[in-house]
Each structure stands twice: as C-alpha cells, then as structure tokens.
Amino acid sequence: MTAPSSPRADALEALGVSRAFAGVQALDGVTLRVGRREVLGLIGPNGAGKTTLVNLLTGFDRPTEGSIVLEGDDVTRWSPVRRARHGMARTFQHGHLFGGLSVRENVEVAAIGCGASPRAARRRAAALLDQVGLSRQAERLARLLPHGEQRKLGVARAVAAEPRYVLMDEPAAGLVEAEVPALVALVRSVAEEHGAGVVLIDHNMALVMEVSDRIQVLDQGRTLAEGNADEIRKNVDVTSAYLGGTGIDEAEAHV
Ligand SMILES: Nc1ncnc2c1ncn2[C@@H]1O[C@H](COP(=O)(O)OP(=O)(O)O)[C@@H](O)[C@H]1O
Ligand SMILES: [Mg+2]
C-alpha cells in the first residue's frame, strides 16, 4: 500500500484509497494528487480502477479504506453536491446530461448552479459552446445529440461551473480524430486560464500524452507507474500491462 503523505492546501488528493466490491478489489491502496493548474492523465487497462477512483474523488462512492482530501479538508464523507459546491466537477463516461433541456440550457444550468447570474451564465455558455464546437447545436435537445457531441457537452457543462478541480472520464470517446485538437486546447485552457486541476482519463493515448503534465498508470487497482509522457512511454511495466508487451502506442487501439 502506498504510504499517504501530508495533505497539500492547493491540491485534491486520494490518500491510500481502497475499494472492494463483492469479490473484486477495484482499488488497493492508491494515492493520487492533482494540483491547481495541472493536468494529470490517469490511464490503465480496462478494469484497472480508473472510474472507481473518480467516483471516490467526487463522492459518488466511498472508499473502504483511505481518505479523500480537498485542499487540506477531509471530504471523504461529503456528498457529491457538497463537493461540487466546494469547487469540484466531473464528466461522466455515460450520459448524465439533462436530455430534455437544450444544449445551451445544460451549460447555463451548471453556471447558475455555481452562482452565476442568468446573464453571466448565458455569456459563459456561449463562449464554452463555441470552444467545444457546439454553437450550431445550441438550441437542440441534449438527448438528440450524437454520442461524441454529448461528451463535448459534458465537458462544457463541467467547466461552466468554474471548478477548481475537474475530473474527465473519457471525454474523447466517440470523437473523431479531427475533433481531438479542440479538446486538447480546451483541457489546457481549463488548467492554464481557469487555473483548475484536471484529472483526465482517456484511451486515446496520443491525447493523454500531449495534454498531461504528469501521468499516473493504474493496473489491477494499484499504481503501476507515475511520470511524464516520456517516462511512461519507456516504462517496461507499463508496456507489459498493455497487452503483454505490444507497447503503449500499439495497444491503444485495443484497450
Ligand atoms: N459497482 C460495481 N460493482 C461491482 N464491481 C464493480 C463496480 N464498479 C466497478 N467494479 C469492478 O471494479 C473494477 C474496476 O472498474 P472500473 O473502475 O470501472 O475500471 P476502469 O474505469 O479502469 O475500466 C472492475 O473489475 C469492475 O468490474
Ligand atoms: Mg472507466
């Protein structure tokens, strides 16, 4: 088990967290730390525990051991809503949009929910929809959007709340390659301009390598490696975790 170290005031942390489901140790003593203005890429094969870790960080699930610390406060028992009010936002791997509201309204509601005036919310929504390339879809019902566009909307909605920490679970799934650069730019601007700490999960390895300041690799519920993109690419344990040694770039299409 990774030894939990002392909490930091400008970071969101999971300290030695474990989560067991009936018969499955989804996480086993994982420590993760993301600072403000930093993009942390979280990767690992299917079933590694990535989504479970995001659920623990955001309060949608509780650890069986360990704690979640938000800027020095132990928030392990806090509800997702309370954490959201204290600056955390997330995107979901599946759904969770207001399908009966328009694309624009989905983003506005998120902005209003964190205290923006209707007017400010409208401005913020327009800017974000432009940034993710959804301006022309603004008046469509969210549930009528294709899957990839729903992911973009999920990102715009998370960012609209001006979070200090944002967790993105596979935001690029369903995007075509040509749409990835805009997502890279958005993720970087969330960190650099909005000053948020970002945890980014994605199977698109090129995206994760390009956008992340640091990468943490999970495998079977444990941290297998941490480092920058070059260090992770060269890491033998990481390479073998991805399809027994085919290498991370070749494995990317299959995980
Ligand atoms: N609610 C749940 N009930 C039972 N097992 C679960 C549940 N959520 C996740 N798991 C199991 O925990 C492990 C990690 O899952 P997950 O965190 O979704 O991995 P990843 O996101 O890295 O693909 C998997 O073996 C998965 O089947
Ligand atoms: Mg997952």
mmCIF file of C-alpha atoms and ligand atoms in Angstrom:
data_model
loop_
_atom_site.group_PDB
_atom_site.id
_atom_site.type_symbol
_atom_site.label_atom_id
_atom_site.label_comp_id
_atom_site.label_asym_id
_atom_site.label_seq_id
_atom_site.Cartn_x
_atom_site.Cartn_y
_atom_site.Cartn_z
ATOM 1 C CA MET A 1 0.000 0.000 0.000
ATOM 2 C CA THR A 2 1.254 3.456 -0.879
ATOM 3 C CA ALA A 3 2.083 5.462 2.220
ATOM 4 C CA PRO A 4 -0.213 8.503 2.454
ATOM 5 C CA SER A 5 1.815 11.696 2.770
ATOM 6 C CA SER A 6 0.815 15.007 4.300
ATOM 7 C CA PRO A 7 -2.106 16.907 2.668
ATOM 8 C CA ARG A 8 -1.469 19.929 0.461
ATOM 9 C CA ALA A 9 -3.550 23.085 0.574
ATOM 10 C CA ASP A 10 -3.646 23.569 -3.197
ATOM 11 C CA ALA A 11 -4.440 20.021 -4.258
ATOM 12 C CA LEU A 12 -7.097 17.364 -4.448
ATOM 13 C CA GLU A 13 -5.853 14.085 -3.063
ATOM 14 C CA ALA A 14 -6.796 10.469 -2.637
ATOM 15 C CA LEU A 15 -4.675 9.080 0.178
ATOM 16 C CA GLY A 16 -4.204 5.320 0.244
ATOM 17 C CA VAL A 17 -7.698 4.560 -1.007
ATOM 18 C CA SER A 18 -9.087 1.070 -1.396
ATOM 19 C CA ARG A 19 -12.484 -0.001 -2.667
ATOM 20 C CA ALA A 20 -13.708 -3.576 -2.658
ATOM 21 C CA PHE A 21 -16.866 -4.724 -4.415
ATOM 22 C CA ALA A 22 -18.218 -8.212 -3.725
ATOM 23 C CA GLY A 23 -15.224 -10.339 -4.638
ATOM 24 C CA VAL A 24 -13.381 -7.615 -6.588
ATOM 25 C CA GLN A 25 -10.628 -5.393 -5.181
ATOM 26 C CA ALA A 26 -11.221 -2.479 -7.567
ATOM 27 C CA LEU A 27 -8.660 -0.257 -5.793
ATOM 28 C CA ASP A 28 -5.934 -1.305 -3.417
ATOM 29 C CA GLY A 29 -4.124 1.488 -1.581
ATOM 30 C CA VAL A 30 -3.924 4.101 -4.324
ATOM 31 C CA THR A 31 -2.622 7.607 -3.695
ATOM 32 C CA LEU A 32 -3.288 10.317 -6.274
ATOM 33 C CA ARG A 33 -2.605 14.027 -6.086
ATOM 34 C CA VAL A 34 -3.598 16.711 -8.569
ATOM 35 C CA GLY A 35 -2.585 20.322 -8.020
ATOM 36 C CA ARG A 36 -4.186 23.517 -9.331
ATOM 37 C CA ARG A 37 -3.158 24.380 -12.919
ATOM 38 C CA GLU A 38 -2.035 20.806 -13.506
ATOM 39 C CA VAL A 39 -3.340 18.143 -15.889
ATOM 40 C CA LEU A 40 -2.920 14.649 -14.502
ATOM 41 C CA GLY A 41 -3.513 11.873 -17.040
ATOM 42 C CA LEU A 42 -4.938 8.712 -15.471
ATOM 43 C CA ILE A 43 -4.519 5.659 -17.666
ATOM 44 C CA GLY A 44 -4.602 1.885 -17.389
ATOM 45 C CA PRO A 45 -6.212 -1.161 -18.981
ATOM 46 C CA ASN A 46 -9.959 -1.754 -18.743
ATOM 47 C CA GLY A 47 -10.979 -2.654 -15.214
ATOM 48 C CA ALA A 48 -7.853 -1.014 -13.707
ATOM 49 C CA GLY A 49 -9.997 1.056 -11.333
ATOM 50 C CA LYS A 50 -9.924 4.477 -13.042
ATOM 51 C CA THR A 51 -13.652 5.208 -12.910
ATOM 52 C CA THR A 52 -13.856 3.860 -9.362
ATOM 53 C CA LEU A 53 -11.128 6.320 -8.345
ATOM 54 C CA VAL A 54 -13.016 9.230 -9.969
ATOM 55 C CA ASN A 55 -16.176 8.121 -8.139
ATOM 56 C CA LEU A 56 -14.282 8.176 -4.830
ATOM 57 C CA LEU A 57 -12.743 11.584 -5.543
ATOM 58 C CA THR A 58 -16.120 13.123 -6.455
ATOM 59 C CA GLY A 59 -18.179 11.471 -3.716
ATOM 60 C CA PHE A 60 -20.303 9.173 -5.873
ATOM 61 C CA ASP A 61 -18.763 6.281 -3.964
ATOM 62 C CA ARG A 62 -16.896 5.853 -0.663
ATOM 63 C CA PRO A 63 -13.548 4.156 -0.094
ATOM 64 C CA THR A 64 -13.396 1.068 2.118
ATOM 65 C CA GLU A 65 -10.022 2.409 3.314
ATOM 66 C CA GLY A 66 -8.156 5.680 2.954
ATOM 67 C CA SER A 67 -9.394 9.235 2.547
ATOM 68 C CA ILE A 68 -10.149 11.997 0.059
ATOM 69 C CA VAL A 69 -8.668 15.382 0.920
ATOM 70 C CA LEU A 70 -9.712 18.631 -0.782
ATOM 71 C CA GLU A 71 -7.252 21.453 -0.129
ATOM 72 C CA GLY A 72 -6.461 20.088 3.300
ATOM 73 C CA ASP A 73 -10.038 19.197 4.309
ATOM 74 C CA ASP A 74 -11.023 15.570 4.728
ATOM 75 C CA VAL A 75 -14.075 15.299 2.432
ATOM 76 C CA THR A 76 -14.349 11.504 2.420
ATOM 77 C CA ARG A 77 -17.865 11.636 3.873
ATOM 78 C CA TRP A 78 -19.060 14.638 1.867
ATOM 79 C CA SER A 79 -21.833 14.185 -0.711
ATOM 80 C CA PRO A 80 -21.143 14.877 -4.401
ATOM 81 C CA VAL A 81 -23.256 18.060 -4.170
ATOM 82 C CA ARG A 82 -21.273 19.406 -1.237
ATOM 83 C CA ARG A 83 -18.006 18.671 -3.047
ATOM 84 C CA ALA A 84 -19.361 20.384 -6.163
ATOM 85 C CA ARG A 85 -20.151 23.460 -4.085
ATOM 86 C CA HIS A 86 -16.556 23.437 -2.919
ATOM 87 C CA GLY A 87 -15.144 23.538 -6.419
ATOM 88 C CA MET A 88 -15.241 20.034 -7.860
ATOM 89 C CA ALA A 89 -16.814 19.000 -11.170
ATOM 90 C CA ARG A 90 -16.752 15.895 -13.314
ATOM 91 C CA THR A 91 -17.827 14.475 -16.607
ATOM 92 C CA PHE A 92 -19.334 11.022 -16.837
ATOM 93 C CA GLN A 93 -18.419 8.075 -19.010
ATOM 94 C CA HIS A 94 -22.101 7.673 -19.875
ATOM 95 C CA GLY A 95 -24.974 10.127 -20.028
ATOM 96 C CA HIS A 96 -25.894 12.311 -17.035
ATOM 97 C CA LEU A 97 -26.987 15.237 -19.192
ATOM 98 C CA PHE A 98 -30.406 16.885 -18.940
ATOM 99 C CA GLY A 99 -31.782 15.257 -22.079
ATOM 100 C CA GLY A 100 -34.959 17.355 -22.086
ATOM 101 C CA LEU A 101 -33.071 20.662 -21.934
ATOM 102 C CA SER A 102 -31.319 22.277 -24.850
ATOM 103 C CA VAL A 103 -27.559 22.095 -25.227
ATOM 104 C CA ARG A 104 -27.299 25.756 -24.222
ATOM 105 C CA GLU A 105 -29.553 25.273 -21.183
ATOM 106 C CA ASN A 106 -27.463 22.340 -19.967
ATOM 107 C CA VAL A 107 -24.426 24.613 -19.752
ATOM 108 C CA GLU A 108 -26.355 27.570 -18.331
ATOM 109 C CA VAL A 109 -27.862 25.460 -15.554
ATOM 110 C CA ALA A 110 -24.369 24.395 -14.497
ATOM 111 C CA ALA A 111 -23.189 28.005 -14.415
ATOM 112 C CA ILE A 112 -26.254 29.193 -12.485
ATOM 113 C CA GLY A 113 -25.834 26.269 -10.080
ATOM 114 C CA CYS A 114 -22.487 27.704 -9.014
ATOM 115 C CA GLY A 115 -23.793 31.232 -8.535
ATOM 116 C CA ALA A 116 -23.629 32.914 -11.942
ATOM 117 C CA SER A 117 -26.407 35.386 -12.849
ATOM 118 C CA PRO A 118 -28.638 34.300 -15.771
ATOM 119 C CA ARG A 119 -26.888 36.853 -17.933
ATOM 120 C CA ALA A 120 -23.381 35.722 -16.973
ATOM 121 C CA ALA A 121 -24.481 32.110 -17.428
ATOM 122 C CA ARG A 122 -25.672 32.873 -20.952
ATOM 123 C CA ARG A 123 -22.352 34.517 -21.824
ATOM 124 C CA ARG A 124 -20.327 31.691 -20.306
ATOM 125 C CA ALA A 125 -22.425 29.072 -22.119
ATOM 126 C CA ALA A 126 -21.982 30.824 -25.463
ATOM 127 C CA ALA A 127 -18.206 31.010 -25.004
ATOM 128 C CA LEU A 128 -17.872 27.389 -23.902
ATOM 129 C CA LEU A 129 -20.129 26.016 -26.636
ATOM 130 C CA ASP A 130 -18.024 27.896 -29.137
ATOM 131 C CA GLN A 131 -14.862 26.449 -27.591
ATOM 132 C CA VAL A 132 -16.103 22.845 -27.836
ATOM 133 C CA GLY A 133 -17.604 23.379 -31.297
ATOM 134 C CA LEU A 134 -21.272 23.081 -30.328
ATOM 135 C CA SER A 135 -22.503 26.607 -31.105
ATOM 136 C CA ARG A 136 -24.591 25.454 -34.032
ATOM 137 C CA GLN A 137 -26.279 22.801 -31.888
ATOM 138 C CA ALA A 138 -27.065 25.199 -29.024
ATOM 139 C CA GLU A 139 -30.851 25.042 -29.358
ATOM 140 C CA ARG A 140 -31.098 21.279 -29.917
ATOM 141 C CA LEU A 141 -32.301 18.994 -27.163
ATOM 142 C CA ALA A 142 -29.281 17.422 -25.479
ATOM 143 C CA ARG A 143 -30.664 13.920 -25.903
ATOM 144 C CA LEU A 144 -30.758 14.327 -29.677
ATOM 145 C CA LEU A 145 -27.003 14.911 -29.919
ATOM 146 C CA PRO A 146 -24.779 12.128 -31.239
ATOM 147 C CA HIS A 147 -22.666 10.386 -28.623
ATOM 148 C CA GLY A 148 -19.417 12.279 -29.322
ATOM 149 C CA GLU A 149 -21.192 15.619 -29.104
ATOM 150 C CA GLN A 150 -22.757 14.625 -25.799
ATOM 151 C CA ARG A 151 -19.212 14.116 -24.479
ATOM 152 C CA LYS A 152 -18.271 17.613 -25.578
ATOM 153 C CA LEU A 153 -21.368 18.976 -23.885
ATOM 154 C CA GLY A 154 -20.426 17.077 -20.725
ATOM 155 C CA VAL A 155 -17.041 18.824 -20.742
ATOM 156 C CA ALA A 156 -18.586 22.269 -21.389
ATOM 157 C CA ARG A 157 -21.036 21.698 -18.560
ATOM 158 C CA ALA A 158 -18.343 20.621 -16.087
ATOM 159 C CA VAL A 159 -16.190 23.638 -16.946
ATOM 160 C CA ALA A 160 -19.185 26.041 -16.777
ATOM 161 C CA ALA A 161 -19.255 25.592 -13.020
ATOM 162 C CA GLU A 162 -15.739 27.137 -12.907
ATOM 163 C CA PRO A 163 -14.406 24.291 -10.791
ATOM 164 C CA ARG A 164 -11.040 24.362 -9.085
ATOM 165 C CA TYR A 165 -10.765 20.650 -9.842
ATOM 166 C CA VAL A 166 -12.366 18.833 -12.750
ATOM 167 C CA LEU A 167 -12.376 15.127 -13.446
ATOM 168 C CA MET A 168 -12.960 13.982 -17.006
ATOM 169 C CA ASP A 169 -13.806 10.336 -17.610
ATOM 170 C CA GLU A 170 -13.093 9.518 -21.268
ATOM 171 C CA PRO A 171 -14.176 12.841 -22.793
ATOM 172 C CA ALA A 172 -12.705 11.932 -26.195
ATOM 173 C CA ALA A 173 -14.622 8.661 -26.601
ATOM 174 C CA GLY A 174 -16.812 8.983 -29.676
ATOM 175 C CA LEU A 175 -14.880 11.951 -31.077
ATOM 176 C CA VAL A 176 -13.313 11.661 -34.492
ATOM 177 C CA GLU A 177 -9.575 12.312 -34.715
ATOM 178 C CA ALA A 178 -10.123 15.773 -36.222
ATOM 179 C CA GLU A 179 -12.023 16.853 -33.099
ATOM 180 C CA VAL A 180 -9.248 15.919 -30.676
ATOM 181 C CA PRO A 181 -7.097 19.093 -31.035
ATOM 182 C CA ALA A 182 -10.010 21.276 -29.876
ATOM 183 C CA LEU A 183 -10.403 19.071 -26.813
ATOM 184 C CA VAL A 184 -6.666 19.271 -26.107
ATOM 185 C CA ALA A 185 -6.864 23.073 -26.311
ATOM 186 C CA LEU A 186 -9.888 23.150 -24.014
ATOM 187 C CA VAL A 187 -8.281 20.904 -21.394
ATOM 188 C CA ARG A 188 -5.113 23.023 -21.439
ATOM 189 C CA SER A 189 -7.130 26.229 -21.094
ATOM 190 C CA VAL A 190 -9.083 24.787 -18.170
ATOM 191 C CA ALA A 191 -5.745 24.271 -16.404
ATOM 192 C CA GLU A 192 -3.847 27.341 -17.578
ATOM 193 C CA GLU A 193 -6.524 30.024 -17.914
ATOM 194 C CA HIS A 194 -9.171 28.859 -15.435
ATOM 195 C CA GLY A 195 -6.448 27.598 -13.078
ATOM 196 C CA ALA A 196 -8.132 24.271 -12.379
ATOM 197 C CA GLY A 197 -6.517 20.957 -11.584
ATOM 198 C CA VAL A 198 -7.637 18.388 -14.168
ATOM 199 C CA VAL A 199 -7.725 14.606 -13.915
ATOM 200 C CA LEU A 200 -8.113 13.216 -17.415
ATOM 201 C CA ILE A 201 -8.934 9.588 -18.165
ATOM 202 C CA ASP A 202 -8.802 8.533 -21.778
ATOM 203 C CA HIS A 203 -8.000 5.610 -24.013
ATOM 204 C CA ASN A 204 -6.690 7.959 -26.667
ATOM 205 C CA MET A 205 -3.056 7.718 -25.633
ATOM 206 C CA ALA A 206 -1.904 10.444 -28.007
ATOM 207 C CA LEU A 207 -4.358 12.841 -26.355
ATOM 208 C CA VAL A 208 -3.285 11.896 -22.819
ATOM 209 C CA MET A 209 0.423 12.128 -23.687
ATOM 210 C CA GLU A 210 0.018 15.519 -25.316
ATOM 211 C CA VAL A 211 -2.186 17.223 -22.779
ATOM 212 C CA SER A 212 -0.913 15.861 -19.446
ATOM 213 C CA ASP A 213 1.762 17.411 -17.268
ATOM 214 C CA ARG A 214 2.053 14.127 -15.436
ATOM 215 C CA ILE A 215 0.634 10.643 -15.937
ATOM 216 C CA GLN A 216 -0.353 8.017 -13.394
ATOM 217 C CA VAL A 217 -0.883 4.440 -14.541
ATOM 218 C CA LEU A 218 -3.263 2.119 -12.711
ATOM 219 C CA ASP A 219 -3.286 -1.630 -13.175
ATOM 220 C CA GLN A 220 -5.486 -4.035 -11.230
ATOM 221 C CA GLY A 221 -6.311 -1.439 -8.622
ATOM 222 C CA ARG A 222 -2.754 -0.317 -7.909
ATOM 223 C CA THR A 223 -0.459 2.415 -9.124
ATOM 224 C CA LEU A 224 1.902 0.850 -11.623
ATOM 225 C CA ALA A 225 3.844 3.962 -12.627
ATOM 226 C CA GLU A 226 3.917 7.756 -12.456
ATOM 227 C CA GLY A 227 5.868 10.179 -14.589
ATOM 228 C CA ASN A 228 5.859 12.451 -17.598
ATOM 229 C CA ALA A 229 4.865 11.203 -21.049
ATOM 230 C CA ASP A 230 8.406 10.150 -21.983
ATOM 231 C CA GLU A 231 8.944 8.259 -18.755
ATOM 232 C CA ILE A 232 5.620 6.444 -19.129
ATOM 233 C CA ARG A 233 6.284 5.549 -22.771
ATOM 234 C CA LYS A 234 9.619 3.972 -21.815
ATOM 235 C CA ASN A 235 8.336 2.187 -18.705
ATOM 236 C CA VAL A 236 8.628 -1.564 -19.136
ATOM 237 C CA ASP A 237 5.941 -2.385 -16.539
ATOM 238 C CA VAL A 238 3.500 -0.111 -18.336
ATOM 239 C CA THR A 239 4.278 -1.619 -21.704
ATOM 240 C CA SER A 240 3.673 -5.115 -20.409
ATOM 241 C CA ALA A 241 0.435 -4.148 -18.647
ATOM 242 C CA TYR A 242 -0.887 -3.118 -22.047
ATOM 243 C CA LEU A 243 -1.370 -6.420 -23.866
ATOM 244 C CA GLY A 244 1.679 -8.200 -22.550
ATOM 245 C CA GLY A 245 4.342 -6.096 -24.164
ATOM 246 C CA THR A 246 2.991 -4.859 -27.507
ATOM 247 C CA GLY A 247 3.795 -1.344 -26.386
ATOM 248 C CA ILE A 248 1.604 1.522 -25.404
ATOM 249 C CA ASP A 249 1.085 3.023 -28.870
ATOM 250 C CA GLU A 250 0.120 -0.278 -30.478
ATOM 251 C CA ALA A 251 -2.070 -1.210 -27.518
ATOM 252 C CA GLU A 252 -4.031 1.999 -27.626
ATOM 253 C CA ALA A 253 -6.497 0.816 -30.232
ATOM 254 C CA HIS A 254 -7.438 -2.229 -28.155
ATOM 255 C CA VAL A 255 -7.784 -1.092 -24.563
HETATM 256 N N1 LIG B 1 -20.452 -1.093 -8.817
HETATM 257 C C1 LIG B 1 -19.623 -2.120 -9.010
HETATM 258 N N2 LIG B 1 -19.928 -3.358 -8.568
HETATM 259 C C2 LIG B 1 -19.074 -4.389 -8.749
HETATM 260 N N3 LIG B 1 -17.878 -4.296 -9.343
HETATM 261 C C3 LIG B 1 -17.518 -3.094 -9.813
HETATM 262 C C4 LIG B 1 -18.359 -1.945 -9.674
HETATM 263 N N4 LIG B 1 -17.717 -0.873 -10.237
HETATM 264 C C5 LIG B 1 -16.549 -1.344 -10.697
HETATM 265 N N5 LIG B 1 -16.411 -2.678 -10.454
HETATM 266 C C6 LIG B 1 -15.256 -3.506 -10.792
HETATM 267 O O1 LIG B 1 -14.098 -2.843 -10.341
HETATM 268 C C7 LIG B 1 -13.044 -2.953 -11.268
HETATM 269 C C8 LIG B 1 -12.590 -1.577 -11.703
HETATM 270 O O2 LIG B 1 -13.609 -0.988 -12.511
HETATM 271 P P1 LIG B 1 -13.519 0.478 -13.097
HETATM 272 O O3 LIG B 1 -13.148 1.406 -12.008
HETATM 273 O O4 LIG B 1 -14.772 0.743 -13.845
HETATM 274 O O5 LIG B 1 -12.288 0.336 -14.111
HETATM 275 P P2 LIG B 1 -11.821 1.278 -15.342
HETATM 276 O O6 LIG B 1 -12.595 2.540 -15.288
HETATM 277 O O7 LIG B 1 -10.356 1.440 -15.129
HETATM 278 O O8 LIG B 1 -12.103 0.481 -16.587
HETATM 279 C C9 LIG B 1 -13.570 -3.825 -12.399
HETATM 280 O O9 LIG B 1 -13.211 -5.160 -12.137
HETATM 281 C C10 LIG B 1 -15.066 -3.636 -12.290
HETATM 282 O O10 LIG B 1 -15.740 -4.754 -12.804
HETATM 283 MG MG MG B 2 -13.859 3.503 -16.695
#
